[in-house]
GROMACS .gro file of C-alpha atoms in nm:
model
  434
    1MET     CA    1 -13.850   2.299   1.362
    2HIS     CA    2 -13.866   2.652   1.117
    3THR     CA    3 -14.151   2.911   1.175
    4GLY     CA    4 -14.107   3.154   0.925
    5SER     CA    5 -14.130   3.186   0.561
    6VAL     CA    6 -13.767   2.944   0.328
    7THR     CA    7 -13.936   3.074  -0.001
    8PRO     CA    8 -13.844   3.416  -0.180
    9PHE     CA    9 -14.053   3.711  -0.263
   10GLY     CA   10 -14.210   3.732  -0.600
   11ARG     CA   11 -14.041   3.602  -0.930
   12ARG     CA   12 -13.732   3.496  -0.768
   13SER     CA   13 -13.748   3.136  -0.785
   14MET     CA   14 -13.648   2.893  -0.522
   15THR     CA   15 -13.345   2.651  -0.528
   16LEU     CA   16 -13.169   2.389  -0.324
   17GLY     CA   17 -12.855   2.606  -0.274
   18MET     CA   18 -13.074   2.895  -0.115
   19LEU     CA   19 -13.226   2.578   0.090
   20ALA     CA   20 -12.889   2.449   0.182
   21ASN     CA   21 -12.769   2.850   0.336
   22GLN     CA   22 -13.072   2.868   0.515
   23VAL     CA   23 -13.002   2.513   0.703
   24MET     CA   24 -12.639   2.600   0.743
   25ALA     CA   25 -12.754   2.944   0.907
   26ARG     CA   26 -12.944   2.745   1.137
   27GLU     CA   27 -12.703   2.562   1.289
   28ILE     CA   28 -12.485   2.841   1.459
   29LYS     CA   29 -12.391   2.782   1.811
   30PRO     CA   30 -12.536   2.942   2.096
   31ASP     CA   31 -12.218   3.118   2.232
   32GLN     CA   32 -12.094   3.161   1.878
   33SER     CA   33 -11.981   3.551   1.840
   34VAL     CA   34 -11.708   3.707   1.554
   35ASP     CA   35 -11.590   4.046   1.498
   36LYS     CA   36 -11.764   4.165   1.207
   37TRP     CA   37 -11.482   4.411   1.049
   38LYS     CA   38 -11.217   4.127   1.133
   39LEU     CA   39 -11.425   3.849   0.909
   40PHE     CA   40 -11.448   4.130   0.660
   41ARG     CA   41 -11.100   4.152   0.630
   42ALA     CA   42 -11.088   3.811   0.579
   43LEU     CA   43 -11.377   3.797   0.335
   44CYS     CA   44 -11.153   4.041   0.114
   45GLU     CA   45 -10.840   3.823   0.119
   46ALA     CA   46 -11.073   3.523   0.034
   47LYS     CA   47 -11.269   3.709  -0.206
   48ALA     CA   48 -11.126   3.507  -0.524
   49LEU     CA   49 -11.213   3.154  -0.339
   50LEU     CA   50 -11.554   3.296  -0.249
   51GLY     CA   51 -11.651   3.428  -0.559
   52ILE     CA   52 -11.721   3.757  -0.518
   53GLY     CA   53 -11.581   4.095  -0.675
   54ASP     CA   54 -11.468   4.433  -0.509
   55ARG     CA   55 -11.816   4.576  -0.541
   56ALA     CA   56 -12.003   4.299  -0.402
   57LEU     CA   57 -11.773   4.341  -0.087
   58ALA     CA   58 -11.862   4.728  -0.091
   59VAL     CA   59 -12.192   4.655  -0.044
   60LEU     CA   60 -12.139   4.368   0.210
   61ASN     CA   61 -11.953   4.620   0.395
   62SER     CA   62 -12.252   4.878   0.383
   63LEU     CA   63 -12.455   4.617   0.532
   64LEU     CA   64 -12.265   4.532   0.809
   65THR     CA   65 -12.228   4.962   0.898
   66PHE     CA   66 -12.616   4.878   0.947
   67TYR     CA   67 -12.567   4.632   1.228
   68PRO     CA   68 -12.554   4.798   1.563
   69LYS     CA   69 -12.265   4.555   1.709
   70ASN     CA   70 -11.903   4.470   1.647
   71GLU     CA   71 -11.956   4.125   1.747
   72LEU     CA   72 -12.182   3.942   1.530
   73ALA     CA   73 -12.410   3.681   1.739
   74GLN     CA   74 -12.718   3.536   1.746
   75GLU     CA   75 -12.834   3.688   2.063
   76ASN     CA   76 -12.779   4.047   1.931
   77GLY     CA   77 -12.989   3.947   1.626
   78LEU     CA   78 -12.898   3.897   1.247
   79VAL     CA   79 -13.139   4.052   1.061
   80VAL     CA   80 -13.050   4.394   0.884
   81PHE     CA   81 -13.330   4.594   0.677
   82PRO     CA   82 -13.167   4.906   0.503
   83SER     CA   83 -13.340   5.012   0.163
   84ASN     CA   84 -13.159   5.017  -0.114
   85ILE     CA   85 -13.158   5.392  -0.161
   86GLN     CA   86 -12.980   5.377   0.192
   87LEU     CA   87 -12.746   5.109   0.072
   88SER     CA   88 -12.666   5.324  -0.270
   89LEU     CA   89 -12.582   5.642  -0.043
   90ARG     CA   90 -12.333   5.406   0.168
   91THR     CA   91 -12.174   5.264  -0.117
   92HIS     CA   92 -12.107   5.631  -0.230
   93GLY     CA   93 -12.388   5.673  -0.471
   94MET     CA   94 -12.381   5.305  -0.638
   95ALA     CA   95 -12.678   5.256  -0.873
   96GLU     CA   96 -12.973   5.112  -0.671
   97GLN     CA   97 -12.984   4.822  -0.984
   98THR     CA   98 -12.611   4.749  -0.919
   99VAL     CA   99 -12.681   4.729  -0.560
  100ARG     CA  100 -12.961   4.496  -0.637
  101ARG     CA  101 -12.703   4.286  -0.838
  102HIS     CA  102 -12.425   4.239  -0.615
  103LEU     CA  103 -12.690   4.155  -0.326
  104ALA     CA  104 -12.779   3.890  -0.567
  105ALA     CA  105 -12.423   3.755  -0.543
  106LEU     CA  106 -12.370   3.798  -0.208
  107VAL     CA  107 -12.699   3.554  -0.159
  108GLU     CA  108 -12.591   3.319  -0.460
  109ALA     CA  109 -12.254   3.278  -0.288
  110GLY     CA  110 -12.405   3.176   0.039
  111LEU     CA  111 -12.298   3.478   0.239
  112LEU     CA  112 -12.619   3.642   0.298
  113VAL     CA  113 -13.016   3.495   0.336
  114ARG     CA  114 -13.304   3.668   0.240
  115LYS     CA  115 -13.575   3.734   0.510
  116ASP     CA  116 -13.829   3.854   0.280
  117SER     CA  117 -14.159   3.984   0.396
  118PRO     CA  118 -14.516   3.907   0.252
  119ASN     CA  119 -14.449   4.224   0.064
  120GLY     CA  120 -14.126   4.185  -0.036
  121LYS     CA  121 -14.050   4.523   0.185
  122ARG     CA  122 -13.765   4.544   0.447
  123TYR     CA  123 -13.876   4.656   0.797
  124VAL     CA  124 -13.898   4.589   1.171
  125ARG     CA  125 -14.168   4.504   1.363
  126ARG     CA  126 -14.117   4.612   1.791
  127ASP     CA  127 -14.285   4.509   2.112
  128SER     CA  128 -14.449   4.749   2.354
  129ALA     CA  129 -14.081   4.768   2.518
  130GLY     CA  130 -13.945   4.870   2.165
  131GLU     CA  131 -13.733   4.571   2.129
  132ILE     CA  132 -13.717   4.438   1.803
  133ASP     CA  133 -13.966   4.205   1.764
  134GLU     CA  134 -13.904   4.044   1.382
  135ALA     CA  135 -13.726   4.208   1.107
  136PHE     CA  136 -13.739   4.141   0.752
  137GLY     CA  137 -13.434   4.207   0.527
  138PHE     CA  138 -13.101   4.032   0.516
  139SER     CA  139 -12.989   3.784   0.757
  140LEU     CA  140 -12.603   3.745   0.809
  141ALA     CA  141 -12.622   3.437   0.985
  142PRO     CA  142 -12.434   3.263   0.689
  143LEU     CA  143 -12.125   3.483   0.773
  144LEU     CA  144 -12.123   3.379   1.136
  145ALA     CA  145 -12.200   3.018   1.017
  146ARG     CA  146 -11.884   3.020   0.791
  147ALA     CA  147 -11.670   3.247   1.015
  148GLU     CA  148 -11.422   2.970   1.062
  149GLU     CA  149 -11.414   2.874   0.696
  150ILE     CA  150 -11.392   3.198   0.568
  151GLU     CA  151 -11.062   3.225   0.785
  152GLN     CA  152 -10.920   2.937   0.655
  153LEU     CA  153 -10.982   3.020   0.324
  154ALA     CA  154 -10.793   3.397   0.412
  155ALA     CA  155 -10.521   3.210   0.624
  156ALA     CA  156 -10.451   2.994   0.281
  157VAL     CA  157 -10.471   3.303   0.029
  158MET     CA  158 -10.207   3.481   0.233
  159ALA     CA  159  -9.960   3.152   0.271
  160GLU     CA  160 -10.002   3.147  -0.114
  161ARG     CA  161  -9.916   3.500  -0.136
  162LEU     CA  162  -9.587   3.459   0.081
  163HIS     CA  163  -9.483   3.155  -0.104
  164VAL     CA  164  -9.498   3.331  -0.426
  165GLN     CA  165  -9.296   3.632  -0.264
  166ARG     CA  166  -9.048   3.408  -0.138
  167LEU     CA  167  -9.009   3.276  -0.515
  168ARG     CA  168  -8.990   3.560  -0.680
  169GLU     CA  169  -8.714   3.682  -0.415
  170ARG     CA  170  -8.522   3.332  -0.480
  171ILE     CA  171  -8.555   3.338  -0.869
  172THR     CA  172  -8.393   3.714  -0.831
  173LEU     CA  173  -8.122   3.602  -0.615
  174CYS     CA  174  -8.067   3.322  -0.837
  175ARG     CA  175  -8.066   3.550  -1.159
  176ARG     CA  176  -7.807   3.789  -0.999
  177ASP     CA  177  -7.577   3.480  -0.922
  178ILE     CA  178  -7.576   3.362  -1.244
  179ALA     CA  179  -7.503   3.684  -1.419
  180LYS     CA  180  -7.248   3.768  -1.188
  181LEU     CA  181  -7.054   3.453  -1.216
  182ILE     CA  182  -7.072   3.427  -1.631
  183GLU     CA  183  -6.963   3.758  -1.584
  184ALA     CA  184  -6.678   3.668  -1.405
  185ALA     CA  185  -6.584   3.374  -1.581
  186VAL     CA  186  -6.592   3.616  -1.935
  187GLU     CA  187  -6.348   3.847  -1.706
  188GLU     CA  188  -6.126   3.651  -1.582
  189GLU     CA  189  -6.075   3.465  -1.935
  190ILE     CA  190  -6.165   3.094  -1.793
  191PRO     CA  191  -6.223   2.864  -2.070
  192GLY     CA  192  -6.603   2.744  -2.129
  193ASP     CA  193  -6.897   2.797  -2.342
  194TRP     CA  194  -7.021   3.097  -2.132
  195GLN     CA  195  -7.198   3.242  -2.439
  196GLY     CA  196  -7.388   2.896  -2.466
  197LEU     CA  197  -7.417   2.927  -2.119
  198TYR     CA  198  -7.576   3.289  -2.100
  199ARG     CA  199  -7.811   3.196  -2.411
  200GLU     CA  200  -7.964   2.895  -2.168
  201PHE     CA  201  -8.013   3.127  -1.901
  202ARG     CA  202  -8.182   3.412  -2.092
  203ASP     CA  203  -8.401   3.168  -2.276
  204LEU     CA  204  -8.537   3.014  -1.937
  205ILE     CA  205  -8.604   3.414  -1.784
  206GLU     CA  206  -8.760   3.497  -2.126
  207GLY     CA  207  -8.977   3.208  -2.145
  208LEU     CA  208  -9.169   3.278  -1.835
  209PRO     CA  209  -9.513   3.423  -1.893
  210ARG     CA  210  -9.605   3.765  -1.760
  211SER     CA  211  -9.817   3.656  -1.518
  212PRO     CA  212  -9.692   3.327  -1.426
  213THR     CA  213  -9.878   3.038  -1.189
  214THR     CA  214  -9.686   2.929  -0.879
  215ALA     CA  215  -9.600   2.579  -1.046
  216GLN     CA  216  -9.423   2.769  -1.352
  217LEU     CA  217  -9.214   3.015  -1.089
  218GLU     CA  218  -9.147   2.699  -0.904
  219LEU     CA  219  -9.000   2.527  -1.208
  220LEU     CA  220  -8.810   2.821  -1.306
  221LEU     CA  221  -8.639   2.837  -0.966
  222ASP     CA  222  -8.544   2.422  -1.010
  223GLU     CA  223  -8.424   2.523  -1.349
  224LEU     CA  224  -8.224   2.850  -1.249
  225THR     CA  225  -8.070   2.650  -0.934
  226ALA     CA  226  -7.931   2.363  -1.158
  227LEU     CA  227  -7.802   2.615  -1.376
  228ARG     CA  228  -7.613   2.789  -1.096
  229THR     CA  229  -7.499   2.482  -0.965
  230ASP     CA  230  -7.298   2.376  -1.339
  231ILE     CA  231  -7.161   2.723  -1.339
  232LEU     CA  232  -7.025   2.740  -0.992
  233ASN     CA  233  -6.894   2.368  -1.050
  234ARG     CA  234  -6.698   2.479  -1.368
  235LEU     CA  235  -6.569   2.751  -1.172
  236GLU     CA  236  -6.469   2.587  -0.864
  237ASN     CA  237  -6.314   2.315  -1.091
  238GLN     CA  238  -6.098   2.609  -1.270
  239VAL     CA  239  -5.989   2.721  -0.900
  240LYS     CA  240  -5.911   2.370  -0.813
  241SER     CA  241  -5.713   2.327  -1.129
  242THR     CA  242  -5.508   2.677  -1.075
  243LYS     CA  243  -5.438   2.553  -0.767
  244GLN     CA  244  -5.259   2.253  -0.832
  245ARG     CA  245  -5.063   2.383  -1.107
  246GLY     CA  246  -4.942   2.654  -0.887
  247ASN     CA  247  -4.832   2.865  -1.186
  248ALA     CA  248  -4.721   3.188  -1.021
  249ASN     CA  249  -4.790   3.370  -1.304
  250TYR     CA  250  -5.140   3.268  -1.352
  251ILE     CA  251  -5.220   3.361  -0.997
  252GLU     CA  252  -5.022   3.733  -1.072
  253ARG     CA  253  -5.197   3.775  -1.389
  254HIS     CA  254  -5.511   3.679  -1.210
  255ILE     CA  255  -5.509   3.908  -0.918
  256GLN     CA  256  -5.426   4.201  -1.160
  257ASN     CA  257  -5.758   4.138  -1.355
  258SER     CA  258  -5.931   4.106  -1.062
  259ASN     CA  259  -6.194   4.397  -1.029
  260PRO     CA  260  -6.290   4.444  -0.680
  261GLU     CA  261  -6.595   4.673  -0.799
  262SER     CA  262  -6.814   4.528  -1.098
  263ILE     CA  263  -6.877   4.773  -1.359
  264SER     CA  264  -7.157   4.657  -1.432
  265GLU     CA  265  -7.281   4.765  -1.098
  266LEU     CA  266  -7.154   5.102  -1.108
  267GLU     CA  267  -7.198   5.215  -1.469
  268PRO     CA  268  -7.527   5.209  -1.683
  269SER     CA  269  -7.481   4.874  -1.802
  270PHE     CA  270  -7.253   4.645  -2.030
  271GLU     CA  271  -7.558   4.644  -2.288
  272THR     CA  272  -7.547   4.723  -2.610
  273LYS     CA  273  -7.786   4.927  -2.783
  274GLN     CA  274  -8.079   4.766  -2.943
  275GLY     CA  275  -8.055   4.603  -3.242
  276ALA     CA  276  -7.676   4.596  -3.256
  277THR     CA  277  -7.411   4.344  -3.158
  278ALA     CA  278  -7.096   4.338  -2.966
  279GLU     CA  279  -6.797   4.272  -3.149
  280PRO     CA  280  -6.613   3.911  -3.141
  281ASP     CA  281  -6.412   3.858  -2.839
  282ASN     CA  282  -6.162   3.575  -2.819
  283ASP     CA  283  -6.408   3.351  -3.047
  284ARG     CA  284  -6.719   3.417  -2.817
  285GLY     CA  285  -6.922   3.559  -3.082
  286SER     CA  286  -7.145   3.835  -3.081
  287LEU     CA  287  -7.480   3.832  -2.879
  288THR     CA  288  -7.788   4.092  -2.861
  289ALA     CA  289  -7.816   4.315  -2.564
  290ALA     CA  290  -7.968   4.153  -2.224
  291LYS     CA  291  -8.285   4.214  -2.125
  292GLY     CA  292  -8.519   4.172  -1.781
  293ARG     CA  293  -8.422   4.245  -1.444
  294GLY     CA  294  -8.188   4.108  -1.197
  295GLU     CA  295  -7.883   4.074  -1.435
  296THR     CA  296  -7.595   4.297  -1.378
  297GLY     CA  297  -7.579   4.336  -1.754
  298HIS     CA  298  -7.431   4.155  -2.045
  299PRO     CA  299  -7.122   4.006  -2.010
  300PHE     CA  300  -6.999   4.001  -2.332
  301ALA     CA  301  -6.985   4.392  -2.443
  302GLN     CA  302  -6.636   4.519  -2.603
  303LYS     CA  303  -6.346   4.561  -2.321
  304GLU     CA  304  -6.269   4.884  -2.513
  305GLU     CA  305  -6.633   5.018  -2.374
  306GLU     CA  306  -6.527   4.854  -2.016
  307GLN     CA  307  -6.215   5.085  -2.006
  308SER     CA  308  -6.394   5.401  -2.098
  309ARG     CA  309  -6.607   5.340  -1.809
  310ARG     CA  310  -6.344   5.279  -1.526
  311PRO     CA  311  -6.301   5.524  -1.247
  312GLY     CA  312  -6.082   5.777  -1.370
  313VAL     CA  313  -6.176   5.823  -1.702
  314ARG     CA  314  -6.414   6.163  -1.709
  315ASN     CA  315  -6.613   6.247  -1.957
  316ASP     CA  316  -6.729   6.608  -1.990
  317GLY     CA  317  -7.054   6.532  -2.161
  318GLY     CA  318  -7.013   6.752  -2.487
  319GLY     CA  319  -6.928   7.032  -2.248
  320LEU     CA  320  -7.205   7.015  -1.969
  321LYS     CA  321  -7.071   7.165  -1.667
  322SER     CA  322  -7.021   6.963  -1.372
  323PHE     CA  323  -7.084   7.056  -1.018
  324PRO     CA  324  -6.904   6.955  -0.683
  325LEU     CA  325  -7.003   6.646  -0.542
  326GLY     CA  326  -7.076   6.841  -0.186
  327LEU     CA  327  -7.330   7.062  -0.356
  328VAL     CA  328  -7.475   6.758  -0.575
  329LEU     CA  329  -7.540   6.596  -0.223
  330GLN     CA  330  -7.647   6.892  -0.080
  331ALA     CA  331  -7.910   6.941  -0.334
  332CYS     CA  332  -8.030   6.578  -0.330
  333PRO     CA  333  -7.960   6.464   0.009
  334GLU     CA  334  -8.199   6.150  -0.049
  335ILE     CA  335  -7.953   5.970  -0.275
  336LEU     CA  336  -7.781   5.945   0.028
  337ALA     CA  337  -8.016   5.605   0.174
  338TYR     CA  338  -7.852   5.444  -0.170
  339GLY     CA  339  -7.466   5.477  -0.126
  340PRO     CA  340  -7.268   5.235   0.035
  341ASP     CA  341  -7.394   5.191   0.426
  342GLY     CA  342  -7.593   5.519   0.394
  343LEU     CA  343  -7.313   5.717   0.279
  344ILE     CA  344  -7.142   5.879  -0.021
  345GLY     CA  345  -6.779   5.984  -0.016
  346ASN     CA  346  -6.665   6.003  -0.371
  347TRP     CA  347  -6.825   6.008  -0.760
  348ARG     CA  348  -6.818   5.644  -0.789
  349ASP     CA  349  -7.066   5.578  -0.500
  350LEU     CA  350  -7.264   5.819  -0.627
  351MET     CA  351  -7.258   5.618  -0.999
  352ALA     CA  352  -7.342   5.302  -0.810
  353ALA     CA  353  -7.631   5.468  -0.573
  354ALA     CA  354  -7.775   5.597  -0.910
  355VAL     CA  355  -7.781   5.267  -1.057
  356ILE     CA  356  -7.991   5.152  -0.813
  357VAL     CA  357  -8.232   5.461  -0.815
  358ARG     CA  358  -8.246   5.416  -1.173
  359SER     CA  359  -8.378   5.038  -1.160
  360MET     CA  360  -8.599   5.144  -0.860
  361LEU     CA  361  -8.758   5.441  -1.086
  362GLY     CA  362  -8.825   5.171  -1.383
  363VAL     CA  363  -8.585   5.382  -1.608
  364SER     CA  364  -8.439   5.161  -1.867
  365PRO     CA  365  -8.052   5.072  -1.890
  366SER     CA  366  -8.049   5.197  -2.233
  367ALA     CA  367  -8.238   5.570  -2.122
  368TYR     CA  368  -7.971   5.578  -1.834
  369GLU     CA  369  -7.662   5.479  -2.092
  370GLU     CA  370  -7.771   5.679  -2.372
  371ALA     CA  371  -7.784   5.988  -2.081
  372ALA     CA  372  -7.433   5.909  -1.940
  373ASN     CA  373  -7.266   5.886  -2.316
  374VAL     CA  374  -7.427   6.233  -2.381
  375MET     CA  375  -7.405   6.388  -2.036
  376GLY     CA  376  -7.096   6.218  -1.923
  377PRO     CA  377  -7.146   5.921  -1.610
  378GLU     CA  378  -7.075   6.202  -1.336
  379ASN     CA  379  -7.368   6.418  -1.453
  380ALA     CA  380  -7.599   6.151  -1.559
  381ALA     CA  381  -7.562   6.034  -1.189
  382THR     CA  382  -7.631   6.383  -1.090
  383VAL     CA  383  -7.909   6.376  -1.312
  384MET     CA  384  -8.037   6.073  -1.142
  385ALA     CA  385  -8.008   6.178  -0.790
  386CYS     CA  386  -8.175   6.504  -0.886
  387ILE     CA  387  -8.491   6.301  -1.036
  388LEU     CA  388  -8.527   6.091  -0.709
  389GLU     CA  389  -8.542   6.432  -0.496
  390ARG     CA  390  -8.827   6.529  -0.761
  391GLY     CA  391  -8.981   6.193  -0.775
  392GLY     CA  392  -9.331   6.296  -0.630
  393HIS     CA  393  -9.375   6.548  -0.934
  394ILE     CA  394  -9.257   6.344  -1.226
  395ASN     CA  395  -9.501   6.090  -1.383
  396SER     CA  396  -9.229   5.901  -1.590
  397ALA     CA  397  -8.877   5.892  -1.465
  398GLY     CA  398  -8.749   5.707  -1.810
  399GLY     CA  399  -8.915   5.935  -2.021
  400TYR     CA  400  -8.797   6.250  -1.848
  401LEU     CA  401  -8.454   6.137  -1.842
  402ARG     CA  402  -8.456   6.124  -2.231
  403ASP     CA  403  -8.630   6.406  -2.271
  404LEU     CA  404  -8.340   6.586  -2.066
  405THR     CA  405  -8.082   6.381  -2.253
  406ARG     CA  406  -8.195   6.490  -2.628
  407ARG     CA  407  -8.207   6.889  -2.494
  408SER     CA  408  -7.863   6.835  -2.351
  409GLU     CA  409  -7.724   6.668  -2.695
  410LYS     CA  410  -7.883   7.035  -2.834
  411GLY     CA  411  -7.728   7.247  -2.570
  412GLU     CA  412  -8.043   7.358  -2.440
  413PHE     CA  413  -8.026   7.159  -2.083
  414ALA     CA  414  -7.771   7.278  -1.773
  415ILE     CA  415  -7.765   7.112  -1.445
  416GLY     CA  416  -7.704   7.433  -1.281
  417PRO     CA  417  -8.062   7.570  -1.240
  418MET     CA  418  -8.241   7.230  -1.136
  419LEU     CA  419  -7.943   7.200  -0.830
  420MET     CA  420  -8.024   7.566  -0.721
  421ALA     CA  421  -8.403   7.507  -0.745
  422LEU     CA  422  -8.351   7.190  -0.502
  423LEU     CA  423  -8.091   7.372  -0.313
  424LYS     CA  424  -8.370   7.653  -0.218
  425ALA     CA  425  -8.650   7.386  -0.214
  426ASN     CA  426  -8.437   7.212   0.057
  427GLY     CA  427  -8.352   7.506   0.256
  428GLN     CA  428  -7.981   7.488   0.179
  429GLY     CA  429  -7.926   7.282   0.472
  430ARG     CA  430  -7.586   7.118   0.509
  431LEU     CA  431  -7.511   6.749   0.539
  432LYS     CA  432  -7.254   6.526   0.627
  433VAL     CA  433  -7.063   6.371   0.324
  434GLY     CA  434  -6.868   6.028   0.442
   0.00000   0.00000   0.00000
């Protein structure tokens, strides 16, 4: 039997939803309890499913601070009675009108129940011993009654997030496989419509919305997996036919043409500049520059351009002075973590690490390619190492690199002062170079 008032004070009307929340709040088990902050974290995870926003959660957080115990339990009482002024203070100055609006949203979401006094004020009556006899304010009973439901919703949200994360990881791996397999096929001059397969690959990637749903990610993964399987089957058939022919000349040429370290991993990219097209190579036709992430580069770029980027070909970048590798690593020790096995033993290792850092800092392939053309590949890698070292002081790494490239073209930029400043900042400590 319910002895208190069930209708709200003033002009607020009574609804069946409010009555349902009150009924649910009375169905708490006698020994039921829950840690209020653990429950609040679950609420933060499940907020979208519960229909509440960040500011409503901030108001609920302030209400929970007025509850004296860490454990929500019926024996401790479940009514809190702060004024709107106190709630405004504990929500870091949120306007009282805003506080009232979010309190109403919490009630509507079934997370709070109003326990209004005869005059609508929030207060408490105490007995002769100073204990709370009756309190008027907001009851946290719905939180306790729905604790198990809220935790299940939070678990579902976290599971969905983990599922999406794994989907994205698998898509990234699949994209990398497809791009590198097509690049290898073109490099080895294996017969096949590789341009068509590459176009199909790009169409799949570019057809994905900016904020895809889980179903769209799953569909993309299935399509990319099927495409990768098709490419693998074509390459495996080529390998089998080569073994059957036993053509020693073909095998020798295959070994000579094989590139143990992909240029696309070590240099800025295989991409042509935006708006340009590659020269036809063995009737493959021209393709626009590749976009997106996860690919090593455009596999149909001119082979002359590839040769100019191979190890041993130095570009002094229009007279820009280069510095010893040991000095660069001493000034920029953070780049070491991105080298092969955490070591950088030569300029090739530094350029490989710079490509990884470029992607991590959000520098576009075209910006890095332009820097490599103007400064030279070694100097461009050195500048990327310097940008990584000063990452906390640079808002846009890509914009900064483009600015340095323009200054270098005009002869207004030198790497020396940048390295000397970093050496001074790092205390000129010695580093081992593997």
